[in-house]
XYZ file of C-alpha atoms in Angstrom:
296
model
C -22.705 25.384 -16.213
C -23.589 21.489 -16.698
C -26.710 22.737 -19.081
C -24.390 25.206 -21.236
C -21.956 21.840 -21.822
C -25.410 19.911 -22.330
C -26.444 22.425 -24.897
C -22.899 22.984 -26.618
C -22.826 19.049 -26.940
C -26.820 18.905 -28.651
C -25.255 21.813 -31.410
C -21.832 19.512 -32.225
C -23.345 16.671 -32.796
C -26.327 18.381 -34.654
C -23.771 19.363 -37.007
C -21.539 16.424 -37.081
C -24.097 13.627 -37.122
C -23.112 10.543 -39.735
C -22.849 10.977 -42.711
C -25.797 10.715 -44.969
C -28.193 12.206 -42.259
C -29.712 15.605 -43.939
C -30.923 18.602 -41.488
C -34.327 20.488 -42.926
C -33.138 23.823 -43.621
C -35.955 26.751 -43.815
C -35.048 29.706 -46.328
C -34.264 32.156 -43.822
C -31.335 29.703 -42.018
C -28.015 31.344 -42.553
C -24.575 30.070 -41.918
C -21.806 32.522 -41.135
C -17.957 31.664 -41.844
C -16.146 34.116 -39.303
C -18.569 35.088 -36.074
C -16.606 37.219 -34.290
C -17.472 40.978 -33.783
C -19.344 41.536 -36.845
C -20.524 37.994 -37.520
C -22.002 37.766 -34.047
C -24.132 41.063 -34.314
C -25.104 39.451 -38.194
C -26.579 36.933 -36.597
C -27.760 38.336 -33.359
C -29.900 40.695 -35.858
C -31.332 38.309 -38.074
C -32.235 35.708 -35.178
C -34.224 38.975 -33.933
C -35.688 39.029 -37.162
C -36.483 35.490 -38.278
C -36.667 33.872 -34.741
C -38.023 30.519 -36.415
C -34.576 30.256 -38.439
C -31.408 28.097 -37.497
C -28.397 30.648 -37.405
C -25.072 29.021 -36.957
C -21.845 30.911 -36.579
C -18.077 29.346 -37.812
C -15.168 30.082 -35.465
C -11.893 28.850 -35.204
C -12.089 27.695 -31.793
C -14.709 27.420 -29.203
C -13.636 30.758 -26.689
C -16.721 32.416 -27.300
C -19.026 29.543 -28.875
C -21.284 30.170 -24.953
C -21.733 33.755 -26.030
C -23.024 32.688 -29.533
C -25.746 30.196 -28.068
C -26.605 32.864 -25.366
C -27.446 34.742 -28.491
C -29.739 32.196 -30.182
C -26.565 31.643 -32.880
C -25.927 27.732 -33.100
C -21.963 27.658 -32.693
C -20.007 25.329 -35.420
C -16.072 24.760 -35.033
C -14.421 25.004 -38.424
C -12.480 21.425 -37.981
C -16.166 19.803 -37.964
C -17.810 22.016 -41.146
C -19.996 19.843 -42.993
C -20.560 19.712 -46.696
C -24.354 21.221 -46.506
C -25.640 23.687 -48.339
C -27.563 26.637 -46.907
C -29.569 29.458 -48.345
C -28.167 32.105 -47.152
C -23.644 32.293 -46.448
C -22.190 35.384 -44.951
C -18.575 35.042 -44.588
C -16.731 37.589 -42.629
C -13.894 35.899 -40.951
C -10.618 38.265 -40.950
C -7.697 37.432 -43.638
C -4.725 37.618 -41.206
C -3.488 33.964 -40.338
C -4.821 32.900 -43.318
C -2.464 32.124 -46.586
C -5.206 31.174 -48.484
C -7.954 33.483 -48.598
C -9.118 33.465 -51.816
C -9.575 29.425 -51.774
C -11.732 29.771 -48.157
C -13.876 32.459 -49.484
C -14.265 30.371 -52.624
C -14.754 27.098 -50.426
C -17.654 28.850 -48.720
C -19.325 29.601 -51.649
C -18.868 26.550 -52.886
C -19.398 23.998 -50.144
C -21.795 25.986 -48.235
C -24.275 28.091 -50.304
C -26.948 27.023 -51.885
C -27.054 28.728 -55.389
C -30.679 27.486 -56.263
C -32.148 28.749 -53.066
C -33.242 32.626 -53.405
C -30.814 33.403 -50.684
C -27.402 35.328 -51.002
C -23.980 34.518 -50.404
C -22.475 37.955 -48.889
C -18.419 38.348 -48.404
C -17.430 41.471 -45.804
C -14.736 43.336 -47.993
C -13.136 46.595 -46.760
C -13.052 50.005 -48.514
C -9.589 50.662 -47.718
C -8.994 48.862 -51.395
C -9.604 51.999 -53.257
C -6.786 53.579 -54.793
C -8.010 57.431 -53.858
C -5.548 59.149 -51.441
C -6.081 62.919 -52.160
C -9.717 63.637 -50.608
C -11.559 62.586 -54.146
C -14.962 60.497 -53.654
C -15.108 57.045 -54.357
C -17.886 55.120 -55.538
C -18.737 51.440 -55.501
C -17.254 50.798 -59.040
C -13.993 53.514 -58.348
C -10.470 52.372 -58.733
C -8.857 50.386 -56.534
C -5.134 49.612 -55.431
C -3.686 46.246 -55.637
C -1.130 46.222 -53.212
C 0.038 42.769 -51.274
C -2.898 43.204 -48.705
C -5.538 44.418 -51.716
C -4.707 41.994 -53.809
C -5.742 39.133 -51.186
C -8.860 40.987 -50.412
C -9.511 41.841 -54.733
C -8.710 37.833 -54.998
C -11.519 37.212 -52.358
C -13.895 39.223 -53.712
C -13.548 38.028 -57.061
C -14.065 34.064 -55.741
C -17.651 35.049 -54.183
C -18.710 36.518 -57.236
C -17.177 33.381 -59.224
C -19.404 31.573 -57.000
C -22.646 34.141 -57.482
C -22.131 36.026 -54.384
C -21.876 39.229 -53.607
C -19.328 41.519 -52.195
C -19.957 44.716 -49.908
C -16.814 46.480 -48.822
C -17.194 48.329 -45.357
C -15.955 51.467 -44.147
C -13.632 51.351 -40.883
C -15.506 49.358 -38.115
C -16.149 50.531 -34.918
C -17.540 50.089 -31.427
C -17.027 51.969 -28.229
C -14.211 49.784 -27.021
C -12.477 48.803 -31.001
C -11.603 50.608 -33.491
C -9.385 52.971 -34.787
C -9.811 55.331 -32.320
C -8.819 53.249 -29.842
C -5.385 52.154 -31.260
C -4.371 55.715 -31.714
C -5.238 56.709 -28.560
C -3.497 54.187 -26.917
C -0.262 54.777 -29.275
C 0.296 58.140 -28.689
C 2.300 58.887 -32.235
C 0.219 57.742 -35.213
C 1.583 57.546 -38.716
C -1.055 59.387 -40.604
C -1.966 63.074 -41.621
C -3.671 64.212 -38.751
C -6.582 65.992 -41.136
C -6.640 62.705 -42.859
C -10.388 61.838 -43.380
C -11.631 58.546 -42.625
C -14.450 56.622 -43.337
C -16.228 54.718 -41.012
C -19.214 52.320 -40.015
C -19.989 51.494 -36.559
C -20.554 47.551 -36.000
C -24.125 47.670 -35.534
C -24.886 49.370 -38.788
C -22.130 47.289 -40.818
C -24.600 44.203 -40.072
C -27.647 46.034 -40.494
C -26.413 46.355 -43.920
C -25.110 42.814 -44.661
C -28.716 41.923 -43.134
C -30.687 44.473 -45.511
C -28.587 42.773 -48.347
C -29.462 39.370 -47.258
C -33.042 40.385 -47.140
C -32.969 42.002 -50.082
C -30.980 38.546 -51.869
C -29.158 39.374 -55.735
C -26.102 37.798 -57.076
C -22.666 39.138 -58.115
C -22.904 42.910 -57.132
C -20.374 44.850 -55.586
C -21.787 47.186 -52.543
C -20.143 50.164 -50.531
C -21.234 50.684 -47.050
C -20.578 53.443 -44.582
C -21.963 55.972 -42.122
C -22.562 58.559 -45.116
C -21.059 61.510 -43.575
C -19.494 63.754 -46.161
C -16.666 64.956 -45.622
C -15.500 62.063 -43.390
C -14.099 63.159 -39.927
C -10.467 63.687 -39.871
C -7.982 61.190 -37.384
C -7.861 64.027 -34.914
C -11.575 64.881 -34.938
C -12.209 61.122 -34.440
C -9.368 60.724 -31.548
C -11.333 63.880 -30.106
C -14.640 62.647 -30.435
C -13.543 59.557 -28.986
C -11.928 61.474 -25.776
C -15.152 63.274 -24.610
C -16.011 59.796 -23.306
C -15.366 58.681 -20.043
C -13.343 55.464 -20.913
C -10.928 57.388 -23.256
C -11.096 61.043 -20.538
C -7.832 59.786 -19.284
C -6.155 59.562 -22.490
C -4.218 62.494 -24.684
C -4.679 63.383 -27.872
C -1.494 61.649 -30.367
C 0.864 62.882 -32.050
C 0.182 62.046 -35.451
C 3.299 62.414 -38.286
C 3.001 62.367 -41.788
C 5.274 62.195 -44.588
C 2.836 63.158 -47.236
C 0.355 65.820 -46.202
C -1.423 65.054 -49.757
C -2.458 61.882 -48.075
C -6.085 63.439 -47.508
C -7.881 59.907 -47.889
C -11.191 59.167 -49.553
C -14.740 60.414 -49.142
C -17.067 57.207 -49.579
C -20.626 57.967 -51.497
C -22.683 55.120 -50.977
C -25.682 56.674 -51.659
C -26.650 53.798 -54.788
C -25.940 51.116 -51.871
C -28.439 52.815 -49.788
C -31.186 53.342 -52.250
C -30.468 49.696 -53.724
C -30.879 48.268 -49.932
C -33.347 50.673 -48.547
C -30.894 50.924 -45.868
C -29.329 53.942 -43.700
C -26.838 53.525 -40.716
C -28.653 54.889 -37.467
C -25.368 56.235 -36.376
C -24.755 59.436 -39.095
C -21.049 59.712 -37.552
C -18.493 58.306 -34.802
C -19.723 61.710 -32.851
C -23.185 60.956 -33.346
C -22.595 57.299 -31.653
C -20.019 58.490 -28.944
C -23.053 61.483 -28.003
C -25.370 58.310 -27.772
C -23.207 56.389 -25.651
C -22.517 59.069 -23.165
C -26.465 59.253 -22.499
C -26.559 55.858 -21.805
């Protein structure tokens, strides 16, 4: 316990040292604004990757800053962000609680990434801003919906690539334990069409993409990431999918209700995303990766 404080105290001051005093930076160090559940496994991957590069990881408060070391990932509180630049941003941290998401996002990309380096800036955008409710497919460039919540996100988006970054919007994220499947199931009524389809991206592939991007590097595209399946899994296939597993055996299936059964939802085709990454999700569905974890 006294080395973990020991440690923890090395990494503040490392990153709040006087003014003036620069840190060497190689071009593989990467600094990402939001390491939470996706953030962590961003880093986790490319510390596997470039073990010689300095990852640090931005959180709000320290709760889980012991995980992040135990993972190689050098923890930074936001109060105590410096003004250095890095070659390579990713900033992933979730808009709720924040009134000013745009301006971070833009901050980020302004205060943190170095735009002459040949890294990327990456922002973690959802797919849920397309407009397309009635089954259709939806592409990287397809309409989207600028509702209250879109708009923040559209906003967002549109301050990385102001700052030469680039955006990838992610299907629904999911692990065994989060995830849409697990807030239905624990409801028990669900407001949605139950043969609703929707998209999704397990955690572990959603930053195996943001780390293909990264590795690949570009500026100011727009990217659409998800498992690929086609057609998408319904809400009911998912919530029984998710039921075959032992930590979800106990639960029922919901009652989902629907005032619009034309609300089919979207089919993603990120097929261009792929090709332009060189990059496939390992999990081909949520049944695919609930199979896996049952043979674990």
């Amino acid at each position: 316990m006294k080395l973990y404080f020991v440690i923890y105290a090395l990494y503040q001051l490392s990153i709040t040292s006087t003014k003036g005093f620069s840190i060497s930076m190689a071009d593989k160090d990467l600094y990402i604004v939001g390491c939470g559940n996706l953030g962590r496994r961003i880093g986790s991957k490319w510390k596997a990757t470039y073990p010689e590069a300095c990852v640090y990881g931005e959180t709000r408060t320290n709760l889980k800053h012991r995980v992040l070391i135990n993972e190689g990932i050098i923890p930074v509180l936001k109060s105590n962000r410096r003004k250095q630049r890095y070659p390579n941003v990713v900033f992933c941290a979730s808009p709720s609680g924040n009134e000013n998401y745009p301006q971070e996002v833009y901050n980020a990309g302004n205060d943190l990434f170095d735009a002459t380096s040949t890294g990327t800036f990456v922002f973690t955008s959802s797919g849920g801003i397309y407009s397309e409710k009635s089954g259709g497919i939806v592409r990287e460039t397809s309409e989207i919906a600028l509702n209250p919540r879109n708009t923040k996100l559209y906003e967002a988006e549109g301050s990385c690539l102001e700052t030469g970054g680039c955006v990838i919007r992610l299907a629904g994220l999911y692990s065994l334990s989060r995830g849409a499947h697990s807030f239905w199931l624990s409801k028990g009524t669900v407001q949605g069409n139950e043969n609703g389809q929707i998209n999704l991206l397990s955690y572990s592939d959603a930053a195996g993409a943001v780390v293909a991007l990264l590795e690949r590097g570009g500026r100011a595209m727009t990217l659409l990431a998800s498992d690929g399946l086609k057609p998408p899994m319904t809400r009911k296939e998912i919530c029984a999918s998710a039921i075959q597993h032992p930590l979800y055996s106990s639960y029922r299936m919901p009652t989902f209700i629907s005032s619009n059964e034309s609300d089919l939802g979207k089919v993603y085709d990120c097929s261009a995303t792929m090709r332009l990454l060189n990059w496939e999700p390992k999990y081909k569905s949520f049944d695919h990766f609930i199979r896996n974890e049952m043979e674990k």
